[in-house]
PDB file of C-alpha atoms in Angstrom:
ATOM      1  CA  UNK A   1     119.710  93.068  95.298  1.00  0.00           C
ATOM      2  CA  UNK A   2     122.929  92.983  98.089  1.00  0.00           C
ATOM      3  CA  UNK A   3     123.095  89.390  99.108  1.00  0.00           C
ATOM      4  CA  UNK A   4     125.054  89.083 102.157  1.00  0.00           C
ATOM      5  CA  UNK A   5     125.003  84.970 102.285  1.00  0.00           C
ATOM      6  CA  UNK A   6     125.319  82.071 100.600  1.00  0.00           C
ATOM      7  CA  UNK A   7     122.159  80.190 100.358  1.00  0.00           C
ATOM      8  CA  UNK A   8     121.647  76.738 100.305  1.00  0.00           C
ATOM      9  CA  UNK A   9     119.156  74.095 100.429  1.00  0.00           C
ATOM     10  CA  UNK A  10     117.660  74.383 104.464  1.00  0.00           C
ATOM     11  CA  UNK A  11     117.789  78.482 104.951  1.00  0.00           C
ATOM     12  CA  UNK A  12     114.957  80.777 105.027  1.00  0.00           C
ATOM     13  CA  UNK A  13     114.050  84.053 105.263  1.00  0.00           C
ATOM     14  CA  UNK A  14     112.928  86.675 102.210  1.00  0.00           C
ATOM     15  CA  UNK A  15     116.715  86.998 100.729  1.00  0.00           C
ATOM     16  CA  UNK A  16     115.111  83.389 100.436  1.00  0.00           C
ATOM     17  CA  UNK A  17     112.154  84.277  98.728  1.00  0.00           C
ATOM     18  CA  UNK A  18     113.291  86.987  96.195  1.00  0.00           C
ATOM     19  CA  UNK A  19     116.189  83.880  95.001  1.00  0.00           C
ATOM     20  CA  UNK A  20     112.543  82.131  94.496  1.00  0.00           C
ATOM     21  CA  UNK A  21     111.262  84.781  92.314  1.00  0.00           C
ATOM     22  CA  UNK A  22     114.900  84.912  90.425  1.00  0.00           C
ATOM     23  CA  UNK A  23     115.018  81.028  89.701  1.00  0.00           C
ATOM     24  CA  UNK A  24     111.004  80.533  89.354  1.00  0.00           C
ATOM     25  CA  UNK A  25     111.300  80.551  85.396  1.00  0.00           C
ATOM     26  CA  UNK A  26     113.779  77.523  84.999  1.00  0.00           C
ATOM     27  CA  UNK A  27     111.513  74.771  87.539  1.00  0.00           C
ATOM     28  CA  UNK A  28     111.753  72.269  85.093  1.00  0.00           C
ATOM     29  CA  UNK A  29     113.964  70.378  83.494  1.00  0.00           C
ATOM     30  CA  UNK A  30     110.926  69.200  81.258  1.00  0.00           C
ATOM     31  CA  UNK A  31     107.692  69.606  80.560  1.00  0.00           C
ATOM     32  CA  UNK A  32     105.817  69.584  83.367  1.00  0.00           C
ATOM     33  CA  UNK A  33     103.684  70.657  85.975  1.00  0.00           C
ATOM     34  CA  UNK A  34     104.927  72.024  88.415  1.00  0.00           C
ATOM     35  CA  UNK A  35     106.442  75.723  89.887  1.00  0.00           C
ATOM     36  CA  UNK A  36     108.822  77.105  91.924  1.00  0.00           C
ATOM     37  CA  UNK A  37     107.405  77.435  95.523  1.00  0.00           C
ATOM     38  CA  UNK A  38     108.344  81.829  96.929  1.00  0.00           C
ATOM     39  CA  UNK A  39     107.212  80.948  99.936  1.00  0.00           C
ATOM     40  CA  UNK A  40     111.141  81.590 101.858  1.00  0.00           C
ATOM     41  CA  UNK A  41     111.929  78.345 102.554  1.00  0.00           C
ATOM     42  CA  UNK A  42     114.700  76.184 100.667  1.00  0.00           C
ATOM     43  CA  UNK A  43     114.023  73.442  99.855  1.00  0.00           C
ATOM     44  CA  UNK A  44     114.191  70.933  97.044  1.00  0.00           C
ATOM     45  CA  UNK A  45     112.741  72.683  94.948  1.00  0.00           C
ATOM     46  CA  UNK A  46     114.170  75.578  95.242  1.00  0.00           C
ATOM     47  CA  UNK A  47     117.634  74.014  94.749  1.00  0.00           C
ATOM     48  CA  UNK A  48     116.096  72.405  91.579  1.00  0.00           C
ATOM     49  CA  UNK A  49     115.681  76.073  89.496  1.00  0.00           C
ATOM     50  CA  UNK A  50     118.815  77.357  91.144  1.00  0.00           C
ATOM     51  CA  UNK A  51     121.040  74.042  89.600  1.00  0.00           C
ATOM     52  CA  UNK A  52     119.414  74.835  86.073  1.00  0.00           C
ATOM     53  CA  UNK A  53     119.703  78.549  86.322  1.00  0.00           C
ATOM     54  CA  UNK A  54     123.582  78.183  87.298  1.00  0.00           C
ATOM     55  CA  UNK A  55     124.008  75.254  84.270  1.00  0.00           C
ATOM     56  CA  UNK A  56     122.418  78.125  81.976  1.00  0.00           C
ATOM     57  CA  UNK A  57     124.685  80.911  82.852  1.00  0.00           C
ATOM     58  CA  UNK A  58     127.574  78.616  83.639  1.00  0.00           C
ATOM     59  CA  UNK A  59     128.621  78.561  86.468  1.00  0.00           C
ATOM     60  CA  UNK A  60     128.755  75.557  88.628  1.00  0.00           C
ATOM     61  CA  UNK A  61     125.267  73.820  89.355  1.00  0.00           C
ATOM     62  CA  UNK A  62     125.649  73.188  92.446  1.00  0.00           C
ATOM     63  CA  UNK A  63     122.371  74.242  93.781  1.00  0.00           C
ATOM     64  CA  UNK A  64     123.749  76.847  96.138  1.00  0.00           C
ATOM     65  CA  UNK A  65     123.408  80.171  95.978  1.00  0.00           C
ATOM     66  CA  UNK A  66     127.032  82.196  96.138  1.00  0.00           C
ATOM     67  CA  UNK A  67     128.601  84.443  95.114  1.00  0.00           C
ATOM     68  CA  UNK A  68     128.976  83.950  91.062  1.00  0.00           C
ATOM     69  CA  UNK A  69     125.264  83.238  91.728  1.00  0.00           C
ATOM     70  CA  UNK A  70     124.045  86.583  93.608  1.00  0.00           C
ATOM     71  CA  UNK A  71     126.075  88.314  90.630  1.00  0.00           C
ATOM     72  CA  UNK A  72     124.793  86.995  88.109  1.00  0.00           C
ATOM     73  CA  UNK A  73     121.436  87.347  89.825  1.00  0.00           C
ATOM     74  CA  UNK A  74     122.144  91.040  89.411  1.00  0.00           C
ATOM     75  CA  UNK A  75     122.665  90.653  86.803  1.00  0.00           C
ATOM     76  CA  UNK A  76     119.374  90.361  85.397  1.00  0.00           C
ATOM     77  CA  UNK A  77     118.101  93.221  87.221  1.00  0.00           C
ATOM     78  CA  UNK A  78     118.131  96.389  85.877  1.00  0.00           C
ATOM     79  CA  UNK A  79     117.500  99.609  88.457  1.00  0.00           C
ATOM     80  CA  UNK A  80     114.184  99.953  88.165  1.00  0.00           C
ATOM     81  CA  UNK A  81     113.576  96.295  89.820  1.00  0.00           C
ATOM     82  CA  UNK A  82     112.774  95.233  86.145  1.00  0.00           C
ATOM     83  CA  UNK A  83     114.752  92.818  84.495  1.00  0.00           C
ATOM     84  CA  UNK A  84     117.039  92.652  81.533  1.00  0.00           C
ATOM     85  CA  UNK A  85     115.048  92.318  78.450  1.00  0.00           C
ATOM     86  CA  UNK A  86     111.753  93.717  79.756  1.00  0.00           C
ATOM     87  CA  UNK A  87     110.565  97.430  81.900  1.00  0.00           C
ATOM     88  CA  UNK A  88     107.081  97.517  82.726  1.00  0.00           C
ATOM     89  CA  UNK A  89     105.799 100.438  79.990  1.00  0.00           C
ATOM     90  CA  UNK A  90     105.901  97.416  78.615  1.00  0.00           C
ATOM     91  CA  UNK A  91     103.265  95.251  80.075  1.00  0.00           C
ATOM     92  CA  UNK A  92     100.989  98.884  80.547  1.00  0.00           C
ATOM     93  CA  UNK A  93      97.742  98.969  80.533  1.00  0.00           C
ATOM     94  CA  UNK A  94      96.982 100.269  76.799  1.00  0.00           C
ATOM     95  CA  UNK A  95      94.072 102.243  78.348  1.00  0.00           C
ATOM     96  CA  UNK A  96      97.121 104.429  79.833  1.00  0.00           C
ATOM     97  CA  UNK A  97      95.854 103.663  82.896  1.00  0.00           C
ATOM     98  CA  UNK A  98      99.777 101.936  83.044  1.00  0.00           C
ATOM     99  CA  UNK A  99      99.495  99.558  86.296  1.00  0.00           C
ATOM    100  CA  UNK A 100      96.035 101.631  88.224  1.00  0.00           C
ATOM    101  CA  UNK A 101      92.649  99.705  87.216  1.00  0.00           C
ATOM    102  CA  UNK A 102      93.786  96.416  88.236  1.00  0.00           C
ATOM    103  CA  UNK A 103      91.489  93.306  90.041  1.00  0.00           C
ATOM    104  CA  UNK A 104      94.134  94.726  92.889  1.00  0.00           C
ATOM    105  CA  UNK A 105      96.244  97.269  93.571  1.00  0.00           C
ATOM    106  CA  UNK A 106      98.631  99.512  91.383  1.00  0.00           C
ATOM    107  CA  UNK A 107     102.347  98.499  94.043  1.00  0.00           C
ATOM    108  CA  UNK A 108     100.539  94.627  94.185  1.00  0.00           C
ATOM    109  CA  UNK A 109     100.150  94.386  90.108  1.00  0.00           C
ATOM    110  CA  UNK A 110     103.427  96.049  89.525  1.00  0.00           C
ATOM    111  CA  UNK A 111     105.604  93.402  91.840  1.00  0.00           C
ATOM    112  CA  UNK A 112     103.356  90.783  90.117  1.00  0.00           C
ATOM    113  CA  UNK A 113     105.173  92.630  87.039  1.00  0.00           C
ATOM    114  CA  UNK A 114     108.360  91.867  88.068  1.00  0.00           C
ATOM    115  CA  UNK A 115     107.983  88.188  88.543  1.00  0.00           C
ATOM    116  CA  UNK A 116     106.069  87.583  85.996  1.00  0.00           C
ATOM    117  CA  UNK A 117     109.165  89.144  84.055  1.00  0.00           C
ATOM    118  CA  UNK A 118     111.843  86.822  86.295  1.00  0.00           C
ATOM    119  CA  UNK A 119     110.248  83.834  85.311  1.00  0.00           C
ATOM    120  CA  UNK A 120     110.018  85.859  80.459  1.00  0.00           C
ATOM    121  CA  UNK A 121     113.564  85.911  81.340  1.00  0.00           C
ATOM    122  CA  UNK A 122     114.474  82.037  81.785  1.00  0.00           C
ATOM    123  CA  UNK A 123     112.666  81.702  79.236  1.00  0.00           C
ATOM    124  CA  UNK A 124     114.037  84.473  77.138  1.00  0.00           C
ATOM    125  CA  UNK A 125     117.178  82.339  77.918  1.00  0.00           C
ATOM    126  CA  UNK A 126     115.765  79.342  77.128  1.00  0.00           C
ATOM    127  CA  UNK A 127     114.920  80.371  73.729  1.00  0.00           C
ATOM    128  CA  UNK A 128     118.648  81.402  72.411  1.00  0.00           C
ATOM    129  CA  UNK A 129     117.735  84.796  73.154  1.00  0.00           C
ATOM    130  CA  UNK A 130     115.281  86.126  70.543  1.00  0.00           C
ATOM    131  CA  UNK A 131     113.368  89.388  71.111  1.00  0.00           C
ATOM    132  CA  UNK A 132     109.842  88.980  72.932  1.00  0.00           C
ATOM    133  CA  UNK A 133     107.131  91.297  71.894  1.00  0.00           C
ATOM    134  CA  UNK A 134     104.493  91.641  74.860  1.00  0.00           C
ATOM    135  CA  UNK A 135     101.771  91.951  73.116  1.00  0.00           C
ATOM    136  CA  UNK A 136      99.251  92.394  76.432  1.00  0.00           C
ATOM    137  CA  UNK A 137     100.216  92.981  80.311  1.00  0.00           C
ATOM    138  CA  UNK A 138      98.408  93.886  82.762  1.00  0.00           C
ATOM    139  CA  UNK A 139      95.129  95.302  81.268  1.00  0.00           C
ATOM    140  CA  UNK A 140      92.805  97.926  83.861  1.00  0.00           C
ATOM    141  CA  UNK A 141      88.923  96.522  84.175  1.00  0.00           C
ATOM    142  CA  UNK A 142      88.258  98.588  81.857  1.00  0.00           C
ATOM    143  CA  UNK A 143      90.293  98.006  79.072  1.00  0.00           C
ATOM    144  CA  UNK A 144      89.998  94.143  80.035  1.00  0.00           C
ATOM    145  CA  UNK A 145      86.101  95.159  79.566  1.00  0.00           C
ATOM    146  CA  UNK A 146      86.599  96.479  76.098  1.00  0.00           C
ATOM    147  CA  UNK A 147      88.670  93.992  74.280  1.00  0.00           C
ATOM    148  CA  UNK A 148      86.495  91.153  75.239  1.00  0.00           C
ATOM    149  CA  UNK A 149      88.538  89.057  77.496  1.00  0.00           C
ATOM    150  CA  UNK A 150      87.446  87.615  80.160  1.00  0.00           C
ATOM    151  CA  UNK A 151      86.026  89.209  83.957  1.00  0.00           C
ATOM    152  CA  UNK A 152      88.353  87.450  85.997  1.00  0.00           C
ATOM    153  CA  UNK A 153      90.877  87.741  83.151  1.00  0.00           C
ATOM    154  CA  UNK A 154      95.220  87.162  84.463  1.00  0.00           C
ATOM    155  CA  UNK A 155      95.774  90.390  83.083  1.00  0.00           C
ATOM    156  CA  UNK A 156      94.023  93.118  85.376  1.00  0.00           C
ATOM    157  CA  UNK A 157      95.934  90.899  87.689  1.00  0.00           C
ATOM    158  CA  UNK A 158      99.544  91.608  86.657  1.00  0.00           C
ATOM    159  CA  UNK A 159      99.867  87.443  86.269  1.00  0.00           C
ATOM    160  CA  UNK A 160     100.080  86.897  81.973  1.00  0.00           C
ATOM    161  CA  UNK A 161     100.922  87.864  79.617  1.00  0.00           C
ATOM    162  CA  UNK A 162     100.472  87.643  75.572  1.00  0.00           C
ATOM    163  CA  UNK A 163     104.335  87.602  73.884  1.00  0.00           C
ATOM    164  CA  UNK A 164     105.345  86.650  71.027  1.00  0.00           C
ATOM    165  CA  UNK A 165     109.221  85.916  70.711  1.00  0.00           C
ATOM    166  CA  UNK A 166     111.250  86.541  67.715  1.00  0.00           C
ATOM    167  CA  UNK A 167     111.737  83.821  65.132  1.00  0.00           C
ATOM    168  CA  UNK A 168     109.541  81.246  66.909  1.00  0.00           C
ATOM    169  CA  UNK A 169     105.468  79.609  67.026  1.00  0.00           C
ATOM    170  CA  UNK A 170     103.233  79.693  70.267  1.00  0.00           C
ATOM    171  CA  UNK A 171     104.112  75.670  68.918  1.00  0.00           C
ATOM    172  CA  UNK A 172     107.788  75.716  70.082  1.00  0.00           C
ATOM    173  CA  UNK A 173     107.842  79.167  72.861  1.00  0.00           C
ATOM    174  CA  UNK A 174     104.340  76.917  74.270  1.00  0.00           C
ATOM    175  CA  UNK A 175     106.670  73.474  75.034  1.00  0.00           C
ATOM    176  CA  UNK A 176     109.723  75.510  75.805  1.00  0.00           C
ATOM    177  CA  UNK A 177     106.951  77.611  79.014  1.00  0.00           C
ATOM    178  CA  UNK A 178     105.900  74.115  79.857  1.00  0.00           C
ATOM    179  CA  UNK A 179     108.897  74.131  81.875  1.00  0.00           C
ATOM    180  CA  UNK A 180     109.573  77.974  83.871  1.00  0.00           C
ATOM    181  CA  UNK A 181     106.257  77.292  86.000  1.00  0.00           C
ATOM    182  CA  UNK A 182     103.570  78.781  84.038  1.00  0.00           C
ATOM    183  CA  UNK A 183     100.021  76.663  84.967  1.00  0.00           C
ATOM    184  CA  UNK A 184      98.338  78.579  81.899  1.00  0.00           C
ATOM    185  CA  UNK A 185      99.659  78.389  78.710  1.00  0.00           C
ATOM    186  CA  UNK A 186      97.567  79.052  75.663  1.00  0.00           C
ATOM    187  CA  UNK A 187      98.213  79.412  71.936  1.00  0.00           C
ATOM    188  CA  UNK A 188      96.504  81.303  68.869  1.00  0.00           C
ATOM    189  CA  UNK A 189      97.921  81.915  66.092  1.00  0.00           C
ATOM    190  CA  UNK A 190     100.347  84.766  66.642  1.00  0.00           C
ATOM    191  CA  UNK A 191     101.049  84.760  69.240  1.00  0.00           C
ATOM    192  CA  UNK A 192     101.151  82.788  73.113  1.00  0.00           C
ATOM    193  CA  UNK A 193      99.364  83.872  75.889  1.00  0.00           C
ATOM    194  CA  UNK A 194     101.173  82.661  79.838  1.00  0.00           C
ATOM    195  CA  UNK A 195     100.191  83.625  83.439  1.00  0.00           C
ATOM    196  CA  UNK A 196     101.026  82.209  86.509  1.00  0.00           C
ATOM    197  CA  UNK A 197      97.904  81.328  87.784  1.00  0.00           C
ATOM    198  CA  UNK A 198      98.126  78.433  90.281  1.00  0.00           C
ATOM    199  CA  UNK A 199     100.155  80.942  92.482  1.00  0.00           C
ATOM    200  CA  UNK A 200      98.301  83.746  93.581  1.00  0.00           C
ATOM    201  CA  UNK A 201      95.465  83.610  95.538  1.00  0.00           C
ATOM    202  CA  UNK A 202      92.806  85.600  93.088  1.00  0.00           C
ATOM    203  CA  UNK A 203      94.722  83.131  89.607  1.00  0.00           C
ATOM    204  CA  UNK A 204      92.565  80.520  89.103  1.00  0.00           C
ATOM    205  CA  UNK A 205      94.204  78.029  91.372  1.00  0.00           C
ATOM    206  CA  UNK A 206      94.646  75.354  88.786  1.00  0.00           C
ATOM    207  CA  UNK A 207      96.890  74.865  85.544  1.00  0.00           C
ATOM    208  CA  UNK A 208      95.466  75.233  82.571  1.00  0.00           C
ATOM    209  CA  UNK A 209      97.249  74.218  79.200  1.00  0.00           C
ATOM    210  CA  UNK A 210      95.653  75.119  75.520  1.00  0.00           C
TER     211      UNK A 210
END
């Protein structure tokens, strides 16, 4: 991203929207049913998330996104638009349809997955940077049906992932995920489901932590 200005509370624009996507995983300091609203308006919630991001990466935590923050934000971005520790291919539907055949178009799925990756980068950082296995990311409608998923599964929109960070229990991961802006968190025996259902018009629109 070619950041062209220092961004602070009160600013607005597409660059603020991109900033919000990248700090979305720093939504809260402790478990809270809240998320960073990606609306291009730099409000108090965005400023607080920027401060937590800055603090985690050893920067001056002033809530102002200037050159040092830009550099760190860009260090988390890969050349293809994915992130430093996650690849788009890890989130492809397991039936070979990549990002096609879902409940929204493939371009939207890819963007949703990109946003999800930044939350997962924050989760990974907070957990101490363990490798994170993606058991399931996007699912085509047909693949979702074949594995017994709900017809309106958040996976079919690219806003969900089933994850297994190395050396961490689902309960440990869930507690940290509750600070990362995830509105859907479901614990299973060997993995954790996370999603952003409250943020999308086609999501469940409510928080569900189980």
